[in-house]
Structure formats: structure tokens, C-alpha cells
XYZ file of C-alpha atoms in Angstrom:
613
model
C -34.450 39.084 18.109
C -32.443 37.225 15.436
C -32.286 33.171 15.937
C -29.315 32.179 16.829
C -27.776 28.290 15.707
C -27.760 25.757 18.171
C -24.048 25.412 17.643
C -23.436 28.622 18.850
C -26.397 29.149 21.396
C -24.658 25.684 23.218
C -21.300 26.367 22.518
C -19.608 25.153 26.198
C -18.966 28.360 28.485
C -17.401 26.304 31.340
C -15.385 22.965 31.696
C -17.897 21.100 32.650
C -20.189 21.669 29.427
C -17.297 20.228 27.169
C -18.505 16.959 26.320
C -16.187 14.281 25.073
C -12.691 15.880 26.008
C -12.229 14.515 29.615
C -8.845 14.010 29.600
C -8.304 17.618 28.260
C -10.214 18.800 30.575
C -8.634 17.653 33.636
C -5.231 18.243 32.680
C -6.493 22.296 32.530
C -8.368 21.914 35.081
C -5.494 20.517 37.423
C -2.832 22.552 36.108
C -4.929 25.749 36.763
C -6.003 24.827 40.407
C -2.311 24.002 41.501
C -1.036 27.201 39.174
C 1.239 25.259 36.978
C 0.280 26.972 33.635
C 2.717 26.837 30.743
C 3.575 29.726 28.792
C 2.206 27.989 25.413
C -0.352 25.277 24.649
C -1.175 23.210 21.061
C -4.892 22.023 20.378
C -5.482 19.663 18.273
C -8.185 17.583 16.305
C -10.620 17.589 13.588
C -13.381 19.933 13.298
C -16.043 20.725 15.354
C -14.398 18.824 18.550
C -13.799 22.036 20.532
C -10.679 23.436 19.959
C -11.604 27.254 20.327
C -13.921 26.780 22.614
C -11.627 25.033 24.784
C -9.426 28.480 24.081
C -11.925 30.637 25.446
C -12.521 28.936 28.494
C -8.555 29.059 29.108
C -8.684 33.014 28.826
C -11.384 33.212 30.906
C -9.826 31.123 33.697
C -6.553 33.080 33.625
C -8.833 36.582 33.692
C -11.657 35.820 36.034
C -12.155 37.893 38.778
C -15.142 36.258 40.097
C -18.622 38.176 40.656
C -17.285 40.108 43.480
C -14.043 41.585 42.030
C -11.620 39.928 43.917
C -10.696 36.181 42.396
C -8.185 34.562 41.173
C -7.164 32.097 38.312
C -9.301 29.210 39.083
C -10.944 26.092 36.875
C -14.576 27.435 36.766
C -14.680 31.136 35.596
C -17.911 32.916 36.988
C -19.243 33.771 33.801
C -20.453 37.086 34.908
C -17.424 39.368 35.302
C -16.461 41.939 33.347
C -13.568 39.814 31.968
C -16.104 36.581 31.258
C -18.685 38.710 29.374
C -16.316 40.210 27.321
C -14.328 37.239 25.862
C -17.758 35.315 25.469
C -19.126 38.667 23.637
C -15.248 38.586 21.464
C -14.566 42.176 22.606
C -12.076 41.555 25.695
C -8.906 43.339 24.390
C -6.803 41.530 26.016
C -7.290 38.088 24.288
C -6.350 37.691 20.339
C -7.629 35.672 18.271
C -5.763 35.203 14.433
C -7.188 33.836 11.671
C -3.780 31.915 10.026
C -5.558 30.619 6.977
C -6.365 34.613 6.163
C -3.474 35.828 7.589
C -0.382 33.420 6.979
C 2.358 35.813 6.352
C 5.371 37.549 8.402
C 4.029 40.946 8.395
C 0.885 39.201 9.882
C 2.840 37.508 12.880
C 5.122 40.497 13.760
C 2.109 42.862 13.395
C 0.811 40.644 16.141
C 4.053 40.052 18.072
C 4.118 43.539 18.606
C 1.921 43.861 20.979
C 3.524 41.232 23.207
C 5.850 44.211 24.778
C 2.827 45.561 26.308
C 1.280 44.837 29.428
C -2.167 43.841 29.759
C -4.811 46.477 29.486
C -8.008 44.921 31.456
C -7.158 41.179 31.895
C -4.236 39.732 34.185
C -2.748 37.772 31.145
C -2.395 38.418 27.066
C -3.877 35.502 25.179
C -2.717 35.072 21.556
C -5.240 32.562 20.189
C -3.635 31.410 16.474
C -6.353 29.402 14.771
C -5.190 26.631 12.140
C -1.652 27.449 12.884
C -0.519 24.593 10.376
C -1.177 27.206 7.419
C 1.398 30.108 8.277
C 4.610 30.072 6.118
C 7.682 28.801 7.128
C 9.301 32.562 7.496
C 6.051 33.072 9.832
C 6.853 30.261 12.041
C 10.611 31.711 12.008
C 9.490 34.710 13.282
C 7.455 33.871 16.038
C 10.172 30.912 17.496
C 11.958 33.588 20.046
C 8.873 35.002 21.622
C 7.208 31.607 21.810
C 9.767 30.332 23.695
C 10.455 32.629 26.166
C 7.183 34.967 26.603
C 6.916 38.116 29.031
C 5.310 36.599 32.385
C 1.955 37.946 31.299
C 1.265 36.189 28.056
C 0.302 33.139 26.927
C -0.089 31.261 23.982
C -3.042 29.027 22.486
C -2.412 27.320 19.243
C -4.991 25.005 17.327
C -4.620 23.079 14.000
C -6.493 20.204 12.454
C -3.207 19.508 10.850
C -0.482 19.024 13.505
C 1.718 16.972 10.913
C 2.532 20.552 8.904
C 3.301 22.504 12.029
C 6.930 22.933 12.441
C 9.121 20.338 15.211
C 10.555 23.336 16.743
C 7.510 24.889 17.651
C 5.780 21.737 18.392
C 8.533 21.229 21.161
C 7.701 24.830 22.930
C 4.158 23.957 23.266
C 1.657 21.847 25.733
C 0.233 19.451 23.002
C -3.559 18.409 23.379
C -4.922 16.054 21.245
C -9.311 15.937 21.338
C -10.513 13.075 19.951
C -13.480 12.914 17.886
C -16.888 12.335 19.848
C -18.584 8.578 20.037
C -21.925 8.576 18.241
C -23.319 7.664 21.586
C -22.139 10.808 23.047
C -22.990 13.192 20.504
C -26.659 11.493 20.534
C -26.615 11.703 24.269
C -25.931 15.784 23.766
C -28.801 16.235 21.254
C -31.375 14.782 23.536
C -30.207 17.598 26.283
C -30.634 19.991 23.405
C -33.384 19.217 21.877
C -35.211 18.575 25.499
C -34.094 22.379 26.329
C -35.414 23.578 22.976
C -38.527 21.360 23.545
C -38.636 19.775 19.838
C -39.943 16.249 19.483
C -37.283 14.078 18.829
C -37.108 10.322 17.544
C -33.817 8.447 19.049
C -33.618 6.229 15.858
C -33.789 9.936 13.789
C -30.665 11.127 16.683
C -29.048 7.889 15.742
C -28.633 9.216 12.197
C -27.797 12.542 12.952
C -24.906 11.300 15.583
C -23.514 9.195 12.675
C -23.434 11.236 10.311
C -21.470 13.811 12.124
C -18.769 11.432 12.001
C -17.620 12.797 15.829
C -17.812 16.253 15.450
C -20.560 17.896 17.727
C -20.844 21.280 15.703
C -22.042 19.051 12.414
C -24.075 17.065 14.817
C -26.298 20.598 15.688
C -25.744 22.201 12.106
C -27.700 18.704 11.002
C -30.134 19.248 13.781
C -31.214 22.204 12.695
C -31.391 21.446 9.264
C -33.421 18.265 10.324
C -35.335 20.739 12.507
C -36.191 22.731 9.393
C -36.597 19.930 6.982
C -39.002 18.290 9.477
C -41.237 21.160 10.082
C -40.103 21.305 13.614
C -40.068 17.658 14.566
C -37.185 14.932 14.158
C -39.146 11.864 12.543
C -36.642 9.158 10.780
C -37.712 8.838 7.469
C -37.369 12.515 6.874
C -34.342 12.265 8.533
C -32.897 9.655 6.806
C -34.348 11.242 3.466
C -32.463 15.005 4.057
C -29.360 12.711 4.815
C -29.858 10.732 1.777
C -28.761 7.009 3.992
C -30.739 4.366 2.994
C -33.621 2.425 4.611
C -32.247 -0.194 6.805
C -35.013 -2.915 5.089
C -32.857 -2.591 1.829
C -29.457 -3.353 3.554
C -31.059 -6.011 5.454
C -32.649 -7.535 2.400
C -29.327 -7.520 0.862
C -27.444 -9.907 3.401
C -30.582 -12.281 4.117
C -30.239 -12.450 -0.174
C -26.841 -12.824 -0.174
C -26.677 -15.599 2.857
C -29.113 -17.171 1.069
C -26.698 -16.890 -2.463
C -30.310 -15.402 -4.078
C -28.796 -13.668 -6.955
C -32.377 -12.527 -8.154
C -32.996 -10.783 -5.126
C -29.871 -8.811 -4.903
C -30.468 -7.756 -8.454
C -34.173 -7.030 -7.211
C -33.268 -4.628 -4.583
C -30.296 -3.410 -6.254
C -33.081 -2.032 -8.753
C -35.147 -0.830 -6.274
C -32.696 1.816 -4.883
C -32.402 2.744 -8.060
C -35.897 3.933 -8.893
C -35.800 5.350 -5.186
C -32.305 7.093 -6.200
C -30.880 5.736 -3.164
C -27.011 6.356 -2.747
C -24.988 3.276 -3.555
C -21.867 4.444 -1.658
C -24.296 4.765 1.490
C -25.761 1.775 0.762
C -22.023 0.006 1.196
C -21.274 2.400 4.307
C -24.378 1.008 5.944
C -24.136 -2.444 4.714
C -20.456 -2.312 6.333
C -21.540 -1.036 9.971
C -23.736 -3.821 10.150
C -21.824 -6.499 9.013
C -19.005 -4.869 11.688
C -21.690 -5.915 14.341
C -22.949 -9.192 13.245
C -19.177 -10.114 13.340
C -19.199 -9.320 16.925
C -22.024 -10.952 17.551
C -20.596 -14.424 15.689
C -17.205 -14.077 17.455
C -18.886 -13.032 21.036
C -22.391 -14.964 21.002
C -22.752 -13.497 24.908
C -22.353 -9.889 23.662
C -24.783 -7.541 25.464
C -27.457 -5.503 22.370
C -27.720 -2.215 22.549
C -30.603 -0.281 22.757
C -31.056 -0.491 18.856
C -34.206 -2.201 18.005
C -32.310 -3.445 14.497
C -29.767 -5.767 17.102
C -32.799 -8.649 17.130
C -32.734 -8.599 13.323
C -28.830 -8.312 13.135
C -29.013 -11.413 15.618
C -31.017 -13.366 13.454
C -28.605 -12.506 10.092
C -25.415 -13.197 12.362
C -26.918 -16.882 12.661
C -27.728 -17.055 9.111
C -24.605 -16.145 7.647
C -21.371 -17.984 8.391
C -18.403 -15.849 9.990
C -15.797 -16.124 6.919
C -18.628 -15.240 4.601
C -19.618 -12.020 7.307
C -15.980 -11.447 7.087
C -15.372 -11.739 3.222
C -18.395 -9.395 2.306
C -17.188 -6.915 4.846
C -14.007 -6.827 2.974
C -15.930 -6.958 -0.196
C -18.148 -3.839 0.752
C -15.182 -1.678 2.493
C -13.456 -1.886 -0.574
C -15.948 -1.784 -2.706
C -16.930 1.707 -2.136
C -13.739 2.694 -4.317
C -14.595 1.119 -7.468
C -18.293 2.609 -7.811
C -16.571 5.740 -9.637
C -15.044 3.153 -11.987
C -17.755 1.634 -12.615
C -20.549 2.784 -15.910
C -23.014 3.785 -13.469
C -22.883 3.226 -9.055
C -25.476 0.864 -9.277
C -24.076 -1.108 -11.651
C -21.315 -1.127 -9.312
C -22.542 -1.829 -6.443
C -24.326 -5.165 -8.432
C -21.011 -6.600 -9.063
C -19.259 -5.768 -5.278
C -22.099 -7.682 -4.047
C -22.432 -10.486 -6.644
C -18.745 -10.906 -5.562
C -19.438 -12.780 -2.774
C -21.634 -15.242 -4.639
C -18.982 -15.975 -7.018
C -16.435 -16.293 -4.261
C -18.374 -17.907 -1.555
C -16.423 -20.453 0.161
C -17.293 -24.186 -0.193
C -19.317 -25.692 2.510
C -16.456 -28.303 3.093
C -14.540 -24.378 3.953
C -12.323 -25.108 1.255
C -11.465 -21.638 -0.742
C -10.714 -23.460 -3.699
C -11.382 -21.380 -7.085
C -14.021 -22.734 -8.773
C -12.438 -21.502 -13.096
C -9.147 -22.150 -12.292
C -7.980 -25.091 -12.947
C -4.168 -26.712 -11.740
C -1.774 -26.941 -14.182
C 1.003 -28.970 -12.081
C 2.152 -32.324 -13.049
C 1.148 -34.813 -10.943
C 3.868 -36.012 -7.792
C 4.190 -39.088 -9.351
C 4.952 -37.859 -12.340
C 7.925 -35.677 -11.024
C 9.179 -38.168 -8.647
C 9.809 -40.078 -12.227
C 12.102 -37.725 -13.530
C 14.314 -37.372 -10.485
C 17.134 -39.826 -10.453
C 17.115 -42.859 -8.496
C 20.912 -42.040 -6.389
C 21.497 -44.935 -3.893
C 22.727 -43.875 -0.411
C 26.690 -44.086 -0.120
C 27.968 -46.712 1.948
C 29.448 -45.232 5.430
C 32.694 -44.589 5.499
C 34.277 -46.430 8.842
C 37.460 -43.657 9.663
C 36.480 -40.539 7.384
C 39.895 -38.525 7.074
C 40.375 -34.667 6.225
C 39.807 -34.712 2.136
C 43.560 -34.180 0.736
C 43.425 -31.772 -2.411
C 43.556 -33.206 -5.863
C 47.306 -33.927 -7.332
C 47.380 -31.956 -10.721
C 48.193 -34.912 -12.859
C 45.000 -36.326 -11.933
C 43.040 -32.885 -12.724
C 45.222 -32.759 -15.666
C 44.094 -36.438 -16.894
C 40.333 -35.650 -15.809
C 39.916 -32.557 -18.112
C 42.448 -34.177 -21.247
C 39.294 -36.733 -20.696
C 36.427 -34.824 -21.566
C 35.205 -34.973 -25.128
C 35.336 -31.832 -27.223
C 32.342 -31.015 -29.536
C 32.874 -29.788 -32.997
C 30.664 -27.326 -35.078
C 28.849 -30.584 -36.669
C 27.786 -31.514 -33.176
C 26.790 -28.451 -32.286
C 22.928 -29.838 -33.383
C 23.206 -32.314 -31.590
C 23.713 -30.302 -28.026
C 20.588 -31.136 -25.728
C 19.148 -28.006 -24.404
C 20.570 -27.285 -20.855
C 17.426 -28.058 -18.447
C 16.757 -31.183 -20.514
C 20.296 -32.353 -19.796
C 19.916 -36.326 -18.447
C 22.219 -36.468 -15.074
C 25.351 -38.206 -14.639
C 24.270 -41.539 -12.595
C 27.601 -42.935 -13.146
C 30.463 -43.661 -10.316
C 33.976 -43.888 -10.238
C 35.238 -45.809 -7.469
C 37.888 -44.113 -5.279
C 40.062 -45.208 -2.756
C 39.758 -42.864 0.322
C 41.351 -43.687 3.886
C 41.867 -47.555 2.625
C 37.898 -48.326 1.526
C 36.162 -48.547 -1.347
C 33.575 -45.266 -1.462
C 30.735 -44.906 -3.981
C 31.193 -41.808 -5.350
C 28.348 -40.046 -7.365
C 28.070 -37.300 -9.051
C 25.948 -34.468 -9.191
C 25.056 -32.191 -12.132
C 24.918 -28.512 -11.086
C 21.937 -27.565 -12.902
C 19.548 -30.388 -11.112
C 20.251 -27.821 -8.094
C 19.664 -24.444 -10.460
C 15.883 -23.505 -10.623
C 14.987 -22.421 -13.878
C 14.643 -18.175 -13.962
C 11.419 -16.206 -14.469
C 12.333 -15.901 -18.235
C 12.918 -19.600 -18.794
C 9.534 -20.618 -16.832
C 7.308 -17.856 -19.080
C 8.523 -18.725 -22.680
C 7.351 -21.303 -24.668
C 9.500 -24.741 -25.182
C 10.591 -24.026 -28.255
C 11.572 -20.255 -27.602
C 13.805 -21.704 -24.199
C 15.637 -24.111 -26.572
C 16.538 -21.991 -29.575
C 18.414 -24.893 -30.844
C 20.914 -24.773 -33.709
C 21.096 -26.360 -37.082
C 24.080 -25.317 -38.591
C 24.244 -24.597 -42.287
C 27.280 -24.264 -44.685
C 25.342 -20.564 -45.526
C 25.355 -20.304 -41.758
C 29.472 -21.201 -41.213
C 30.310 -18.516 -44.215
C 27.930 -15.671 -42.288
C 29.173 -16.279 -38.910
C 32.885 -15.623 -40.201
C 31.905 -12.703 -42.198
C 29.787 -11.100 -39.388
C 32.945 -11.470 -36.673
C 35.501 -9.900 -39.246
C 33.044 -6.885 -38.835
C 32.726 -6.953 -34.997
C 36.047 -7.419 -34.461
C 36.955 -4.071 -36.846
C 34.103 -2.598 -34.675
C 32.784 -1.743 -38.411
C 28.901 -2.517 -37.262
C 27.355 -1.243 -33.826
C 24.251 -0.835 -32.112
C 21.483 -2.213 -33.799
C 23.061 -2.868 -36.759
C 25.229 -5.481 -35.176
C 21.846 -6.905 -33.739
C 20.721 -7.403 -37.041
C 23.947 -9.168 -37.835
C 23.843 -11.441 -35.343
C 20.292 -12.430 -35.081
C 19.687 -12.791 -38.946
C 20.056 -15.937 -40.928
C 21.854 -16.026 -44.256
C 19.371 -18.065 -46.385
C 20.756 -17.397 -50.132
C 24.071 -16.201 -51.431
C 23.902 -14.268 -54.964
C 26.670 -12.585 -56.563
C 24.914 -9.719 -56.037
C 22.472 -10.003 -53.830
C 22.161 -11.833 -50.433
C 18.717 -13.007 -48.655
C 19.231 -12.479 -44.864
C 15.811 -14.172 -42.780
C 15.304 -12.337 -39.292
C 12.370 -13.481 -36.674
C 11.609 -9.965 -35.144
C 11.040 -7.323 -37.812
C 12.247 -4.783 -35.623
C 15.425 -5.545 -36.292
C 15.033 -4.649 -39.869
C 13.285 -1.071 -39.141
C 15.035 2.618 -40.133
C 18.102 2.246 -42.114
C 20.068 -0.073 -40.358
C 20.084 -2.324 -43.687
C 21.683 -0.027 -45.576
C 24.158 0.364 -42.810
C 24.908 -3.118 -42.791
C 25.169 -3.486 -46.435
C 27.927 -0.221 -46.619
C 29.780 -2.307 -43.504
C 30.175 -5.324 -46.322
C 30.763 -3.314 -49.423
C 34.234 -1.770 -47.053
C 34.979 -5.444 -46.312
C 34.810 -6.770 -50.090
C 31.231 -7.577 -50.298
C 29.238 -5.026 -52.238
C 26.118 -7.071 -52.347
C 22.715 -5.593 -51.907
C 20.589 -7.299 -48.873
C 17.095 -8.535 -48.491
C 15.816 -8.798 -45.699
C 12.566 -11.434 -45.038
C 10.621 -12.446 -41.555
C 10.533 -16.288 -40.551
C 12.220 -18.419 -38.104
C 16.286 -18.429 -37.590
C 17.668 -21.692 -36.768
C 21.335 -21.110 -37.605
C 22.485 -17.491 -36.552
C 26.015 -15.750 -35.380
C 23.838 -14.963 -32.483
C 22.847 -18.990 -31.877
C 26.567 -20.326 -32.435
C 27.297 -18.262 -29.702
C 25.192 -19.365 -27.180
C 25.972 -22.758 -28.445
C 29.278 -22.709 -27.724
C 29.336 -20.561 -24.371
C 26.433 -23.934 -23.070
C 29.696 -26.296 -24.762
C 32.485 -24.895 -22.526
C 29.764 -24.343 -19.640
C 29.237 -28.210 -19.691
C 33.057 -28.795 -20.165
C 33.597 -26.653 -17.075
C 30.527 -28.061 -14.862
C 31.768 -31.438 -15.685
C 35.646 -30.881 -15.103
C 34.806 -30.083 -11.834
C 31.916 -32.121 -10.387
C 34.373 -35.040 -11.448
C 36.951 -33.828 -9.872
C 37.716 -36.576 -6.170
C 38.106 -33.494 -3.622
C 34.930 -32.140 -4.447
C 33.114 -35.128 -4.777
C 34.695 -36.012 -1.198
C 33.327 -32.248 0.230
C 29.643 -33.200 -0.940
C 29.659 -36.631 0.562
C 31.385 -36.110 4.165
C 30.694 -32.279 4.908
C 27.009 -32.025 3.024
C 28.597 -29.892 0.758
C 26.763 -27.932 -1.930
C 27.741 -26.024 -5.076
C 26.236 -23.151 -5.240
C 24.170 -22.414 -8.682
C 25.569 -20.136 -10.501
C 28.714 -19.246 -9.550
C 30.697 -22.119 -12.143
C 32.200 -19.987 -15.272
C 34.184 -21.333 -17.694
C 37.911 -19.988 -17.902
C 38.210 -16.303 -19.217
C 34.794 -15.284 -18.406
């Protein structure tokens, strides 16, 4: 007789062998005692949790007929009717199972449909089983929406996917959805003993432990692994040969590892790390391990009254959870978790895993439980030495019988702006760059509802934070400041004549404006440009035919260095000038002084433009 797997041999044949999917079974189970079946149910889950077998049971509850002919649908089919034997043995003709992975098409799904019409042969009820349903085609799921919806009387539908996400919303909504849930390591574990105890093989629990983890809740790995560890063990379950055909790594390592690392024992992480190595221990299961652990020596630091398990590594994990503080148990369990990504980045996994774990030592909070860095240093001024640069702004005196502010007359706004100073091109140098502007400390006095207020005034850019640009560049690249030049006047004239005959464009015009003219030949001119860029393809000899049509037929060379007087810089100079003029037209300006004071009014940065922009 040929051997037959233990995932097959204990494959559940009744309700109460499924293990783990209580809640599934007692909805079935209720719904078939009280006869309240639906026409159409949706299993789903990962692999190996029971899905099929959960099927199978179904069809045999709706066929059963008990041992003596005459049953009914019930929750606990005999097992020994015609109908039971059959659908165990896959040759009851009334229950379909399809293979959608293999067959995912329309032709498929009518083919099958089909036979719906037809009464049932042997059974009392058709059973269309569709296995990983998620994987038919759209024009499949089309096809089979009518006759899921409303089935003959007699049949009944049983879907199952490991992918519910992909199947279709308007077949999801026709169907009894059951979600099992992968199995507890305790359970599965629990499960191999019975096995193993019927099969009478010798069995270690810490070698079941392994096995019951590394099926990662699904009981069909669990027994696949069981009989591999069966075979690999010579017909015996012993842990280290366990733990070698699964390829985990010795607990002693893992331990060694955190005892080093509480202890901040670089030489003996190194140490072990090297020993896996020359064992050709897994690093990735080295983390995976590490990480379980440190999961349960956090519990045991936040819940000191937790109850151990029956592992005989809890008395070891006790004494580490005492040994290690809880934010560094916390940071290496980050540390590790994510460190199992960047071992395929790294030259080699060992390598790797050295530096996730060597991590912690170079991060390892201060025993005062400060986190601060230990190479960076802080670059901020001191307080003191801000609080010097803000002005010193006395508090206004109280006003006794504030009144409504009345709007400025327009003489007055007419005298404040014939008041401020114009710059000229010669002063242009002499601008101060706009963060390093000093603030207006200075008061007029102003009569308002009969007293004397102190009114003060408050530059708009002490309120303006400097932008992301302005804080990354350099000091000297924020104030680009101008010197003008009599070479400079002459260029900035010539270069407007051709913007304003649109004669230059694009990046010629950038080269206009950004260049310097440093030396004026009769026929040839030196223009100096900081980015070399500008000066790249032929947009030189554009800009030279754009002068020769204006009356210059000069030939241009073009050198790199710093531009201190450019068309591009007398711009900017003069859009800060009437910027100032406008900022300081209207923070001297009585009404709005008066809104500031009395209603805590504030000018938003910003939004002050100069007339005509």
C-alpha cells in the first residue's frame, strides 16, 4: 500500500476535526441545523487554513443520508453513506470542483454553468466548488453573475480565494463571506502532538515549537514539515536536526547577541556574528529570531507579573528583560525588524547583519535617557545672542477712550509718500540687503481721540521668515549686491533696447541679463558670466547677430568669474527700491499704525506689492 502524507491522511472529515476555524464552524453548523442555507458561500484565507476542506464537509452535510438511508441535512455527516464516501473518494458526481487558476476563461465557466439546468443525479443538492476564484477573467465573472444570484433550488455555490481583494464587488455581495484566520503556533503544535501520538513517532515539544513557527499558521505546511522532519530525522523529531533542516538558528547565538549588546560588547557581537558565519547560519533568521524574543522581553519589562509559558528559554528571556533597559529592548526591536531589509543591500548578509546590530551601540541612549546625538553638533546661535538683535519696542501707553480709527485724509498720504527719499542709480550700492535691513525704532506722535499715543512702527519683513532658498545659500549668494559700473549703465541700456524689440529670447536673453560687460573694444566686447552654462551651444553667436541688427557688429567673448554689476542685478535692485518705498509708505501711514495698536492687527507677509505689479 502506497504511504499516504499526513496532510492528507488527517485532512478533517467532520466539523469537529477542523481545528482553528471556530467561528466558521458554528456559523455552518447553526445555519445547517435550523436549515437556513444560502444559495452561495465565499471562503477565504491563506493557504493551508482549510478552505476546501471546509467545502467538502458542506457537500457532505447537504447530501448525507445517514447510515441507514433515511437522513437529512444535518451538521455531522455519517461518513459512511454512499454520498460521504464518494465526495471524500472525489468521485460523487454531484459535487464540482474547478480549478480557476487552470481554467480562468468564459468557455470554462459556461461549460460549467451548463450543467446547473440539471437536476441532481445521486445527491439532494449540486455543489459547484470554484477554487482560487480571484484568478478568472473579468468576462468569466460576467458570465456567471445571473446564475449566482438566483440559482435553481438545488444548487449551491462554494467559492474560495486567498485573494478576496481581486474578486469582483458584485459577486462578493451574492455570497456568504468567511474569513479563516491563520492558526496560532500553539494550536498547530497542539495538532502535531495528536498526530504524531497516533502515528507513534517520538517527538520533542521544543522540535514542534519550530515546526509550528515555521508554518507561519497554516496547518498543511505544519505536516508537510513534519514529515520532512520525520524523514530528515530518521523517524524521530530531535531539535537540532530540526532546527538544522529548517535552517533557524541556535537560540545560544541570539541570546549571546542581546546579553553582548546590553552589555555594549562590540567584540562579542563581532565574535558571534563570525561564528554563524563559519556555521553558515542564516542572517535574516538570525534577525527573525532575535525579533520574537525581544517581542517577549518587552512584555515582560512592560508587565513584570506576566505568567511564562511553558518555554524553558522564558527564565533566560527573564534574566535579559532585567538586563536590558525597555527603550533600548524597544530601539533594537525596531533596529532588527527593519533590518532584515537592508541585508540584500548589503556586500555580504553578515556583513549586514554586523552593522543592524552595531546600530544600537552607536545609538544607545544616554544613561541620563537623553537621545541626544553624540557627531552632531548644534549650530544655533545662542538665545542671548538673538534676543540682541531684536529691537528693544517699549509698550504703548493705554489709550483712556479708544475711538473707531477714522481713515487717512489724502493730503496726509499724499505728504507721507512726497516724503520718502528716492534712490538714484549711484545709490543703488549702497542698498542694504533686505533681511539685514535695521528696523524703524522711530515714532511720530499722533493725536488720536484728544491724547498723545506713541506710535511705532513695524517693518514688514521682521514678521517675513526667510524661504527655504534664502536659509540654504551662502551669505554672499543671498545678497548678490550691486556695484554699478559706467560699462555696466551702457550694457543695461543696450540689453533692454533688445528685450523690448523681443530681438533676444530664451536663453539667449539669460545670457544677456546675467553677464557682465567687463571691456568695450571697437570690435570686440568681453562679457564675464558666473555659470558657464549660460555660455553653452550657440547662444553667443545668437547674441552677437541680435547686436550686429541693432548697430553693434562686435564680436563677443565670453569669460567665467563673478558678476557684480548685471542687467539681471539692476533689476532686482530696483524692484527691493520700490519694495521698500512701498513697505514704508504704508507702515507709516496713521490708520494702519492705529489697526496694529488697538485691534492687534497684523500685516500679513507677503502680500505688499509695489504699484503696477
Amino acid at each position: 500500500m502506497s504511504y499516504v502524507v499526513l496532510a492528507r491522511k488527517y485532512r478533517p472529515r467532520h466539523f469537529a476535526e477542523m481545528v482553528g476555524q471556530s467561528h466558521v464552524v458554528q456559523a455552518l453548523s447553526n445555519a445547517l441545523i435550523s436549515q437556513r442555507l444560502h444559495h452561495a458561500y465565499l471562503f477565504t484565507g491563506t493557504r493551508g487554513v482549510g478552505k476546501t476542506t471546509v467545502s467538502r464537509i458542506l457537500a457532505k452535510s447537504l447530501n448525507c443520508v445517514g447510515p441507514d438511508g433515511q437522513g437529512g441535512i444535518t451538521a455531522e455527516p455519517c461518513g459512511v453513506c454512499e454520498a460521504c464516501r464518494d465526495i471524500d473518494a472525489g468521485r460523487f458526481v454531484d459535487y464540482t470542483e474547478l480549478d480557476a487558476a487552470s481554467n480562468r476563461g468564459v468557455d470554462e465557466v459556461q461549460a460549467l454553468l451548463e450543467q446547473a439546468v440539471y437536476k441532481p443525479v445521486q445527491g439532494r443538492f449540486k455543489v459547484f466548488m470554484i477554487d482560487e476564484v480571484h484568478m478568472l477573467t473579468n468576462t468569466a465573472f460576467n458570465a456567471m453573475l445571473k446564475t449566482l444570484e438566483e440559482p435553481p433550488e438545488y444548487l449551491k455555490f462554494v467559492l474560495a480565494t486567498t485573494d478576496p481583494q481581486k474578486v469582483p464587488v458584485t459577486v462578493l455581495s451574492r455570497c456568504l463571506q468567511f474569513n479563516l484566520r491563520p492558526m496560532a503556533p500553539e494550536t498547530v503544535q497542539e495538532h502535531l502532538v495528536h498526530v504524531l501520538q497516533s502515528e507513534s513517532v517520538a517527538a520533542e515539544p521544543q522540535a514542534l515549537r519550530l515546526i509550528a513557527r515555521a508554518a507561519r499558521g497554516s496547518m498543511r505546511d505544519a505536516l508537510s514539515l513534519t514529515d520532512q522532519a520525520i524523514a530528515f530525522g530518521g523517524g524521530q523529531l530531535v531539535e537540532h536536526t530540526v532546527r538544522q533542516m529548517l535552517g533557524a538558528v541556535d537560540r545560544t547565538h541570539v541570546f549571546r547577541l542581546i546579553e553582548a549588546l546590553a552589555q555594549a560588547d562590540g567584540a562579542a557581537v563581532v565574535e558571534t556574528v563570525d561564528t554563524l558565519r563559519v556555521n553558515g547560519l542564516s542572517a535574516a533568521s538570525t534577525l527573525e529570531e532575535m525579533t520574537g524574543l525581544l517581542q517577549r522581553m518587552a512584555v515582560l519589562q512592560a508587565v513584570p507579573g506576566a505568567p511564562l509559558t511553558d518555554d524553558p528559554d522564558d527564565v533566560r528571556l527573564a534574566e535579559l528583560a532585567a538586563l536590558m533597559p525597555a527603550d533600548e529592548t524597544q530601539l533594537l526591536y525596531s533596529l532588527c525588524l527593519h533590518g532584515r531589509a537592508e541585508l540584500g543591500l548589503a556586500p555580504d548578509e553578515y556583513a549586514g547583519l554586523t552593522m543592524v546590530l552595531l546600530r544600537l551601540l552607536a545609538f544607545k541612549p544616554a544613561a541620563d535617557g537623553s537621545a541626544e546625538k553624540k557627531t552632531l553638533k548644534s549650530v544655533a546661535e545662542p538665545p542671548q545672542a538673538r534676543r540682541e538683535v531684536l529691537p528693544s519696542v517699549a509698550p504703548p501707553a493705554p489709550v483712556e477712550t479708544p475711538r473707531p480709527p477714522q481713515p487717512p485724509e489724502p493730503e496726509r498720504l499724499q505728504e507721507a509718500h512726497d516724503s520718502v527719499p528716492t534712490l538714484t542709480d549711484a545709490d543703488l550700492a549702497s542698498l542694504p540687503p533686505w533681511h539685514d535691513a535695521t528696523p524703524m525704532e522711530t515714532a511720530a506722535p499722533s493725536t488720536h481721540g484728544g491724547s498723545m499715543v506713541q506710535v511705532l512702527s513695524i517693518p514688514v519683513r521682521d514678521l517675513q521668515a526667510p524661504t527655504r532658498a534664502e536659509r540654504g545659500a551662502s551669505p554672499a549668494r543671498r545678497q548678490a549686491e550691486l556695484q554699478p559700473t559706467e560699462l555696466g549703465g551702457f550694457w543695461n541700456e543696450t540689453v533692454q533696447v533688445l528685450v523690448r524689440n523681443e530681438a533676444i529670447t530664451a536663453l539667449v536673453r539669460e545670457l544677456a541679463l546675467q553677464s557682465q560687460l567687463m571691456d568695450r573694444q571697437a570690435d570686440a566686447w568681453t562679457l564675464q558670466i558666473q555659470h558657464e552654462s549660460l555660455g553653452q551651444g550657440n547662444t553667443r553667436e545668437r547674441l552677437e547677430s541680435a547686436l550686429a541688427q541693432h548697430g553693434h557688429a562686435v564680436r563677443l567673448v565670453l569669460c567665467s568669474g563673478p558678476v557684480s554689476d548685471s542687467p539681471a542685478l539692476r533689476a532686482a535692485a530696483l524692484a527691493r527700491q520700490r519694495q521698500d518705498e512701498a513697505e514704508r509708505l504704508i507702515l507709516a501711514d496713521p490708520f494702519v499704525q492705529s489697526m496694529m495698536r488697538d485691534f492687534g492687527g497684523k500685516i500679513v507677509p507677503g502680500t505688499l506689492r509695489p504699484d503696477g505689479e
